[in-house]
Amino acid sequence: MKYLKRSIVLLLSLFLALPLFVSPAQAKTKQADEVELPRFTVKRLSNEEVAEILQERPKEIGTMESRTHDAAEMKIIKDNPEGFSTATGEIYTDAEARKLKQQVRAYAEESSTDGVQANTIIGGTDDRTQITNTEVFPYRSVTYIYFRNPNDGGWYACTGAIIDDNTVLTAAHCLYDTYYNNYMTHLAVVPGKNGGYNPYGVASDPTNLIVTNAWASKVAPDPEHVTGDMIAVDYGVVKFPSGMFTALGSFKLKASPTQNTQINVTGYPYDKPDGTMWRALGNIQSIWTYGNDAMYSHNADAMQGQSGGPNFNSPDGRNFYIVGVSSAETSSWNYSCEMTPTSVTNLNAWK
């Protein structure tokens, strides 16, 4: 169990250390530094879970060659950090990305906490609550995601959220391995999974995976750890045929949450019964910016398996807005990728 406090550390050797407490004014301008590198919060699946997955026959996306970028492709990616990289091999340049972005409008509304239940955090306790009815909105639009990493042959699980009738938002590290520069394979999505019961079946035929060039061009310290500037761009999407999730409903996106914004952090943690959904309520603590991107720490309990899970709230109890995506943890901290005007514009372009 990771109980969050009020400080963050990322790569002491690369940046200056942060003060223990950060004021709201400081939080938007400080860079994050680390003594202990955060770890990705993916879950490795057991042999029994893998056997169950293989019954669904998850499919390849494109070809294996298109999923691992060669030297020429990596140069395009590094030269165009604002562009997009996809699992089917298409890489967008800056000019192409700008053209797509002109067609959408970013949501930069003030973050609201009206109608969101506050949570009293007591150090050392597990404040998570199981979602026993996963067939009500918005929980039916929270997804269990599983995939195979071709580098070690292992099967892993993350969490995601439906944001359009054919688009699932998750963490970029659940889609693309920056250490080996390749996409994950045989990915499938299970909306509203509830233990061994899949009320809406298994979507095992994604058409594409998309991450930013900014993510794909990062160099991870090692296969399991991440730096602050990586967390800030740790978002991507899984694409499906049009209309795949129309009946389930979708989350909306809201950029630029502030400190103390209340959030519901929901996902599929590895330390609970397999495939069960849990939530914890908490608040955003500190925020660190990296150019147009940002990350934050929060005090809601979370565990491995929740990577990519939505951090959301609801001003009116009917519309549910994602303000961040669960990304990483240390022994003391949980971190999320913040929704910014840039990331929301990108996500709208990818829908």
PDB file of N, CA and C in Angstrom, residues 144-218:
ATOM      1  N   TYR A 144     -10.233  -2.962 -17.854  1.00  0.00           N
ATOM      2  CA  TYR A 144      -9.068  -3.807 -17.593  1.00  0.00           C
ATOM      3  C   TYR A 144      -8.367  -3.989 -18.932  1.00  0.00           C
ATOM      4  N   ILE A 145      -7.053  -3.806 -18.962  1.00  0.00           N
ATOM      5  CA  ILE A 145      -6.287  -3.944 -20.205  1.00  0.00           C
ATOM      6  C   ILE A 145      -5.190  -4.977 -19.991  1.00  0.00           C
ATOM      7  N   TYR A 146      -5.076  -5.918 -20.909  1.00  0.00           N
ATOM      8  CA  TYR A 146      -3.940  -6.835 -20.829  1.00  0.00           C
ATOM      9  C   TYR A 146      -3.209  -6.863 -22.160  1.00  0.00           C
ATOM     10  N   PHE A 147      -1.908  -7.201 -22.081  1.00  0.00           N
ATOM     11  CA  PHE A 147      -1.069  -7.158 -23.279  1.00  0.00           C
ATOM     12  C   PHE A 147       0.186  -7.984 -23.036  1.00  0.00           C
ATOM     13  N   ARG A 148       0.889  -8.249 -24.122  1.00  0.00           N
ATOM     14  CA  ARG A 148       2.143  -8.987 -24.062  1.00  0.00           C
ATOM     15  C   ARG A 148       3.297  -8.057 -24.416  1.00  0.00           C
ATOM     16  N   ASN A 149       4.367  -8.096 -23.613  1.00  0.00           N
ATOM     17  CA  ASN A 149       5.577  -7.344 -23.929  1.00  0.00           C
ATOM     18  C   ASN A 149       6.498  -8.268 -24.717  1.00  0.00           C
ATOM     19  N   PRO A 150       6.772  -7.977 -25.985  1.00  0.00           N
ATOM     20  CA  PRO A 150       7.572  -8.898 -26.802  1.00  0.00           C
ATOM     21  C   PRO A 150       9.020  -9.022 -26.347  1.00  0.00           C
ATOM     22  N   ASN A 151       9.481  -8.119 -25.515  1.00  0.00           N
ATOM     23  CA  ASN A 151      10.887  -8.153 -25.097  1.00  0.00           C
ATOM     24  C   ASN A 151      11.185  -9.257 -24.101  1.00  0.00           C
ATOM     25  N   ASP A 152      10.250  -9.503 -23.180  1.00  0.00           N
ATOM     26  CA  ASP A 152      10.468 -10.577 -22.212  1.00  0.00           C
ATOM     27  C   ASP A 152       9.435 -11.691 -22.351  1.00  0.00           C
ATOM     28  N   GLY A 153       8.470 -11.514 -23.258  1.00  0.00           N
ATOM     29  CA  GLY A 153       7.445 -12.532 -23.462  1.00  0.00           C
ATOM     30  C   GLY A 153       6.394 -12.565 -22.380  1.00  0.00           C
ATOM     31  N   GLY A 154       6.492 -11.649 -21.404  1.00  0.00           N
ATOM     32  CA  GLY A 154       5.542 -11.647 -20.295  1.00  0.00           C
ATOM     33  C   GLY A 154       4.233 -10.971 -20.644  1.00  0.00           C
ATOM     34  N   TRP A 155       3.169 -11.388 -19.934  1.00  0.00           N
ATOM     35  CA  TRP A 155       1.849 -10.771 -20.064  1.00  0.00           C
ATOM     36  C   TRP A 155       1.616  -9.849 -18.879  1.00  0.00           C
ATOM     37  N   TYR A 156       1.053  -8.665 -19.133  1.00  0.00           N
ATOM     38  CA  TYR A 156       0.893  -7.651 -18.101  1.00  0.00           C
ATOM     39  C   TYR A 156      -0.512  -7.060 -18.156  1.00  0.00           C
ATOM     40  N   ALA A 157      -0.884  -6.357 -17.089  1.00  0.00           N
ATOM     41  CA  ALA A 157      -2.210  -5.740 -17.027  1.00  0.00           C
ATOM     42  C   ALA A 157      -2.107  -4.290 -16.583  1.00  0.00           C
ATOM     43  N   CYS A 158      -2.962  -3.466 -17.146  1.00  0.00           N
ATOM     44  CA  CYS A 158      -3.102  -2.064 -16.765  1.00  0.00           C
ATOM     45  C   CYS A 158      -4.588  -1.745 -16.649  1.00  0.00           C
ATOM     46  N   THR A 159      -4.889  -0.470 -16.451  1.00  0.00           N
ATOM     47  CA  THR A 159      -6.260   0.018 -16.384  1.00  0.00           C
ATOM     48  C   THR A 159      -6.417   1.094 -17.459  1.00  0.00           C
ATOM     49  N   GLY A 160      -7.624   1.306 -17.920  1.00  0.00           N
ATOM     50  CA  GLY A 160      -7.897   2.357 -18.895  1.00  0.00           C
ATOM     51  C   GLY A 160      -9.277   2.944 -18.683  1.00  0.00           C
ATOM     52  N   ALA A 161      -9.646   3.894 -19.542  1.00  0.00           N
ATOM     53  CA  ALA A 161     -10.964   4.534 -19.444  1.00  0.00           C
ATOM     54  C   ALA A 161     -11.457   4.879 -20.841  1.00  0.00           C
ATOM     55  N   ILE A 162     -12.721   4.620 -21.105  1.00  0.00           N
ATOM     56  CA  ILE A 162     -13.320   4.920 -22.398  1.00  0.00           C
ATOM     57  C   ILE A 162     -13.588   6.420 -22.498  1.00  0.00           C
ATOM     58  N   ILE A 163     -13.063   7.060 -23.548  1.00  0.00           N
ATOM     59  CA  ILE A 163     -13.253   8.506 -23.726  1.00  0.00           C
ATOM     60  C   ILE A 163     -13.976   8.829 -25.034  1.00  0.00           C
ATOM     61  N   ASP A 164     -14.355   7.818 -25.765  1.00  0.00           N
ATOM     62  CA  ASP A 164     -15.051   8.008 -27.033  1.00  0.00           C
ATOM     63  C   ASP A 164     -15.642   6.660 -27.420  1.00  0.00           C
ATOM     64  N   ASP A 165     -16.467   6.623 -28.461  1.00  0.00           N
ATOM     65  CA  ASP A 165     -17.108   5.367 -28.815  1.00  0.00           C
ATOM     66  C   ASP A 165     -16.128   4.314 -29.328  1.00  0.00           C
ATOM     67  N   ASN A 166     -14.887   4.732 -29.646  1.00  0.00           N
ATOM     68  CA  ASN A 166     -13.890   3.764 -30.102  1.00  0.00           C
ATOM     69  C   ASN A 166     -12.495   4.034 -29.557  1.00  0.00           C
ATOM     70  N   THR A 167     -12.401   4.742 -28.436  1.00  0.00           N
ATOM     71  CA  THR A 167     -11.099   5.175 -27.919  1.00  0.00           C
ATOM     72  C   THR A 167     -10.987   4.905 -26.427  1.00  0.00           C
ATOM     73  N   VAL A 168      -9.895   4.262 -26.017  1.00  0.00           N
ATOM     74  CA  VAL A 168      -9.624   3.993 -24.604  1.00  0.00           C
ATOM     75  C   VAL A 168      -8.328   4.703 -24.215  1.00  0.00           C
ATOM     76  N   LEU A 169      -8.415   5.551 -23.203  1.00  0.00           N
ATOM     77  CA  LEU A 169      -7.260   6.267 -22.670  1.00  0.00           C
ATOM     78  C   LEU A 169      -6.551   5.411 -21.638  1.00  0.00           C
ATOM     79  N   THR A 170      -5.226   5.362 -21.690  1.00  0.00           N
ATOM     80  CA  THR A 170      -4.449   4.640 -20.692  1.00  0.00           C
ATOM     81  C   THR A 170      -3.077   5.280 -20.584  1.00  0.00           C
ATOM     82  N   ALA A 171      -2.179   4.680 -19.810  1.00  0.00           N
ATOM     83  CA  ALA A 171      -0.812   5.192 -19.699  1.00  0.00           C
ATOM     84  C   ALA A 171      -0.011   4.799 -20.931  1.00  0.00           C
ATOM     85  N   ALA A 172       0.864   5.688 -21.384  1.00  0.00           N
ATOM     86  CA  ALA A 172       1.695   5.394 -22.554  1.00  0.00           C
ATOM     87  C   ALA A 172       2.582   4.183 -22.313  1.00  0.00           C
ATOM     88  N   HIS A 173       3.024   3.983 -21.058  1.00  0.00           N
ATOM     89  CA  HIS A 173       3.944   2.862 -20.811  1.00  0.00           C
ATOM     90  C   HIS A 173       3.235   1.512 -20.875  1.00  0.00           C
ATOM     91  N   CYS A 174       1.896   1.523 -20.924  1.00  0.00           N
ATOM     92  CA  CYS A 174       1.150   0.285 -21.154  1.00  0.00           C
ATOM     93  C   CYS A 174       1.047  -0.038 -22.640  1.00  0.00           C
ATOM     94  N   LEU A 175       1.483   0.895 -23.480  1.00  0.00           N
ATOM     95  CA  LEU A 175       1.382   0.729 -24.922  1.00  0.00           C
ATOM     96  C   LEU A 175       2.738   0.666 -25.618  1.00  0.00           C
ATOM     97  N   TYR A 176       3.713   1.435 -25.104  1.00  0.00           N
ATOM     98  CA  TYR A 176       4.993   1.574 -25.799  1.00  0.00           C
ATOM     99  C   TYR A 176       6.136   1.535 -24.795  1.00  0.00           C
ATOM    100  N   ASP A 177       7.104   0.660 -25.031  1.00  0.00           N
ATOM    101  CA  ASP A 177       8.264   0.474 -24.159  1.00  0.00           C
ATOM    102  C   ASP A 177       9.393   1.386 -24.630  1.00  0.00           C
ATOM    103  N   THR A 178       9.689   2.441 -23.852  1.00  0.00           N
ATOM    104  CA  THR A 178      10.718   3.395 -24.267  1.00  0.00           C
ATOM    105  C   THR A 178      12.138   2.863 -24.069  1.00  0.00           C
ATOM    106  N   TYR A 179      12.275   1.798 -23.313  1.00  0.00           N
ATOM    107  CA  TYR A 179      13.612   1.232 -23.112  1.00  0.00           C
ATOM    108  C   TYR A 179      14.042   0.441 -24.344  1.00  0.00           C
ATOM    109  N   TYR A 180      13.088  -0.285 -24.949  1.00  0.00           N
ATOM    110  CA  TYR A 180      13.389  -1.093 -26.131  1.00  0.00           C
ATOM    111  C   TYR A 180      12.818  -0.494 -27.424  1.00  0.00           C
ATOM    112  N   ASN A 181      12.095   0.637 -27.294  1.00  0.00           N
ATOM    113  CA  ASN A 181      11.509   1.326 -28.450  1.00  0.00           C
ATOM    114  C   ASN A 181      10.579   0.436 -29.270  1.00  0.00           C
ATOM    115  N   ASN A 182       9.639  -0.182 -28.590  1.00  0.00           N
ATOM    116  CA  ASN A 182       8.655  -0.982 -29.323  1.00  0.00           C
ATOM    117  C   ASN A 182       7.286  -0.922 -28.652  1.00  0.00           C
ATOM    118  N   TYR A 183       6.264  -1.204 -29.465  1.00  0.00           N
ATOM    119  CA  TYR A 183       4.899  -1.273 -28.944  1.00  0.00           C
ATOM    120  C   TYR A 183       4.629  -2.644 -28.323  1.00  0.00           C
ATOM    121  N   MET A 184       3.657  -2.670 -27.408  1.00  0.00           N
ATOM    122  CA  MET A 184       3.188  -3.922 -26.838  1.00  0.00           C
ATOM    123  C   MET A 184       2.362  -4.664 -27.895  1.00  0.00           C
ATOM    124  N   THR A 185       2.136  -5.946 -27.676  1.00  0.00           N
ATOM    125  CA  THR A 185       1.402  -6.745 -28.649  1.00  0.00           C
ATOM    126  C   THR A 185       0.209  -7.443 -27.981  1.00  0.00           C
ATOM    127  N   HIS A 186      -0.681  -7.990 -28.814  1.00  0.00           N
ATOM    128  CA  HIS A 186      -1.817  -8.803 -28.358  1.00  0.00           C
ATOM    129  C   HIS A 186      -2.593  -8.122 -27.236  1.00  0.00           C
ATOM    130  N   LEU A 187      -2.889  -6.850 -27.439  1.00  0.00           N
ATOM    131  CA  LEU A 187      -3.583  -6.078 -26.410  1.00  0.00           C
ATOM    132  C   LEU A 187      -5.094  -6.264 -26.534  1.00  0.00           C
ATOM    133  N   ALA A 188      -5.757  -6.352 -25.394  1.00  0.00           N
ATOM    134  CA  ALA A 188      -7.221  -6.454 -25.358  1.00  0.00           C
ATOM    135  C   ALA A 188      -7.757  -5.631 -24.198  1.00  0.00           C
ATOM    136  N   VAL A 189      -9.008  -5.202 -24.326  1.00  0.00           N
ATOM    137  CA  VAL A 189      -9.647  -4.325 -23.348  1.00  0.00           C
ATOM    138  C   VAL A 189     -10.934  -4.988 -22.856  1.00  0.00           C
ATOM    139  N   VAL A 190     -11.157  -4.949 -21.527  1.00  0.00           N
ATOM    140  CA  VAL A 190     -12.355  -5.543 -20.932  1.00  0.00           C
ATOM    141  C   VAL A 190     -13.092  -4.470 -20.126  1.00  0.00           C
ATOM    142  N   PRO A 191     -14.145  -3.840 -20.680  1.00  0.00           N
ATOM    143  CA  PRO A 191     -14.884  -2.811 -19.940  1.00  0.00           C
ATOM    144  C   PRO A 191     -15.622  -3.412 -18.745  1.00  0.00           C
ATOM    145  N   GLY A 192     -15.526  -2.721 -17.602  1.00  0.00           N
ATOM    146  CA  GLY A 192     -16.303  -3.108 -16.431  1.00  0.00           C
ATOM    147  C   GLY A 192     -16.016  -4.496 -15.905  1.00  0.00           C
ATOM    148  N   LYS A 193     -14.843  -5.017 -16.117  1.00  0.00           N
ATOM    149  CA  LYS A 193     -14.517  -6.370 -15.640  1.00  0.00           C
ATOM    150  C   LYS A 193     -14.775  -6.468 -14.145  1.00  0.00           C
ATOM    151  N   ASN A 194     -15.359  -7.588 -13.734  1.00  0.00           N
ATOM    152  CA  ASN A 194     -15.705  -7.776 -12.320  1.00  0.00           C
ATOM    153  C   ASN A 194     -15.298  -9.185 -11.908  1.00  0.00           C
ATOM    154  N   GLY A 195     -14.038  -9.342 -11.520  1.00  0.00           N
ATOM    155  CA  GLY A 195     -13.515 -10.666 -11.205  1.00  0.00           C
ATOM    156  C   GLY A 195     -13.472 -11.509 -12.475  1.00  0.00           C
ATOM    157  N   GLY A 196     -14.077 -12.685 -12.427  1.00  0.00           N
ATOM    158  CA  GLY A 196     -14.109 -13.559 -13.595  1.00  0.00           C
ATOM    159  C   GLY A 196     -15.253 -13.269 -14.544  1.00  0.00           C
ATOM    160  N   TYR A 197     -16.039 -12.245 -14.251  1.00  0.00           N
ATOM    161  CA  TYR A 197     -17.200 -11.905 -15.073  1.00  0.00           C
ATOM    162  C   TYR A 197     -16.890 -10.701 -15.946  1.00  0.00           C
ATOM    163  N   ASN A 198     -17.096 -10.838 -17.247  1.00  0.00           N
ATOM    164  CA  ASN A 198     -16.882  -9.750 -18.200  1.00  0.00           C
ATOM    165  C   ASN A 198     -18.233  -9.333 -18.773  1.00  0.00           C
ATOM    166  N   PRO A 199     -18.920  -8.377 -18.141  1.00  0.00           N
ATOM    167  CA  PRO A 199     -20.306  -8.070 -18.520  1.00  0.00           C
ATOM    168  C   PRO A 199     -20.480  -7.575 -19.948  1.00  0.00           C
ATOM    169  N   TYR A 200     -19.419  -7.011 -20.533  1.00  0.00           N
ATOM    170  CA  TYR A 200     -19.527  -6.487 -21.895  1.00  0.00           C
ATOM    171  C   TYR A 200     -18.561  -7.193 -22.851  1.00  0.00           C
ATOM    172  N   GLY A 201     -18.083  -8.345 -22.440  1.00  0.00           N
ATOM    173  CA  GLY A 201     -17.196  -9.112 -23.294  1.00  0.00           C
ATOM    174  C   GLY A 201     -15.780  -8.561 -23.315  1.00  0.00           C
ATOM    175  N   VAL A 202     -14.982  -9.063 -24.259  1.00  0.00           N
ATOM    176  CA  VAL A 202     -13.584  -8.683 -24.393  1.00  0.00           C
ATOM    177  C   VAL A 202     -13.368  -8.083 -25.775  1.00  0.00           C
ATOM    178  N   ALA A 203     -12.859  -6.858 -25.825  1.00  0.00           N
ATOM    179  CA  ALA A 203     -12.540  -6.216 -27.101  1.00  0.00           C
ATOM    180  C   ALA A 203     -11.090  -6.563 -27.445  1.00  0.00           C
ATOM    181  N   SER A 204     -10.917  -7.559 -28.279  1.00  0.00           N
ATOM    182  CA  SER A 204      -9.581  -8.079 -28.571  1.00  0.00           C
ATOM    183  C   SER A 204      -9.115  -7.756 -29.983  1.00  0.00           C
ATOM    184  N   ASP A 205      -9.753  -6.772 -30.622  1.00  0.00           N
ATOM    185  CA  ASP A 205      -9.374  -6.439 -31.989  1.00  0.00           C
ATOM    186  C   ASP A 205      -9.082  -4.946 -32.158  1.00  0.00           C
ATOM    187  N   PRO A 206      -8.146  -4.378 -31.358  1.00  0.00           N
ATOM    188  CA  PRO A 206      -7.804  -2.963 -31.534  1.00  0.00           C
ATOM    189  C   PRO A 206      -7.215  -2.707 -32.911  1.00  0.00           C
ATOM    190  N   THR A 207      -7.456  -1.505 -33.434  1.00  0.00           N
ATOM    191  CA  THR A 207      -6.946  -1.148 -34.754  1.00  0.00           C
ATOM    192  C   THR A 207      -5.641  -0.371 -34.696  1.00  0.00           C
ATOM    193  N   ASN A 208      -5.349   0.242 -33.541  1.00  0.00           N
ATOM    194  CA  ASN A 208      -4.112   1.016 -33.437  1.00  0.00           C
ATOM    195  C   ASN A 208      -3.827   1.377 -31.982  1.00  0.00           C
ATOM    196  N   LEU A 209      -2.570   1.668 -31.718  1.00  0.00           N
ATOM    197  CA  LEU A 209      -2.118   2.223 -30.446  1.00  0.00           C
ATOM    198  C   LEU A 209      -1.420   3.532 -30.775  1.00  0.00           C
ATOM    199  N   ILE A 210      -1.657   4.576 -29.979  1.00  0.00           N
ATOM    200  CA  ILE A 210      -1.065   5.879 -30.271  1.00  0.00           C
ATOM    201  C   ILE A 210      -0.457   6.480 -29.002  1.00  0.00           C
ATOM    202  N   VAL A 211       0.774   6.959 -29.102  1.00  0.00           N
ATOM    203  CA  VAL A 211       1.430   7.723 -28.041  1.00  0.00           C
ATOM    204  C   VAL A 211       2.058   8.951 -28.689  1.00  0.00           C
ATOM    205  N   THR A 212       2.481   9.914 -27.879  1.00  0.00           N
ATOM    206  CA  THR A 212       3.162  11.082 -28.429  1.00  0.00           C
ATOM    207  C   THR A 212       4.601  10.735 -28.793  1.00  0.00           C
ATOM    208  N   ASN A 213       5.147  11.461 -29.759  1.00  0.00           N
ATOM    209  CA  ASN A 213       6.570  11.329 -30.038  1.00  0.00           C
ATOM    210  C   ASN A 213       7.388  11.727 -28.818  1.00  0.00           C
ATOM    211  N   ALA A 214       6.844  12.646 -28.012  1.00  0.00           N
ATOM    212  CA  ALA A 214       7.543  13.058 -26.796  1.00  0.00           C
ATOM    213  C   ALA A 214       7.759  11.865 -25.869  1.00  0.00           C
ATOM    214  N   TRP A 215       6.763  10.965 -25.799  1.00  0.00           N
ATOM    215  CA  TRP A 215       6.925   9.759 -24.985  1.00  0.00           C
ATOM    216  C   TRP A 215       7.881   8.773 -25.647  1.00  0.00           C
ATOM    217  N   ALA A 216       7.667   8.495 -26.931  1.00  0.00           N
ATOM    218  CA  ALA A 216       8.461   7.488 -27.627  1.00  0.00           C
ATOM    219  C   ALA A 216       9.942   7.849 -27.685  1.00  0.00           C
ATOM    220  N   SER A 217      10.254   9.143 -27.615  1.00  0.00           N
ATOM    221  CA  SER A 217      11.655   9.565 -27.713  1.00  0.00           C
ATOM    222  C   SER A 217      12.369   9.578 -26.368  1.00  0.00           C
ATOM    223  N   LYS A 218      11.638   9.359 -25.279  1.00  0.00           N
ATOM    224  CA  LYS A 218      12.272   9.335 -23.958  1.00  0.00           C
ATOM    225  C   LYS A 218      13.179   8.120 -23.823  1.00  0.00           C
TER     226      LYS A 218
END
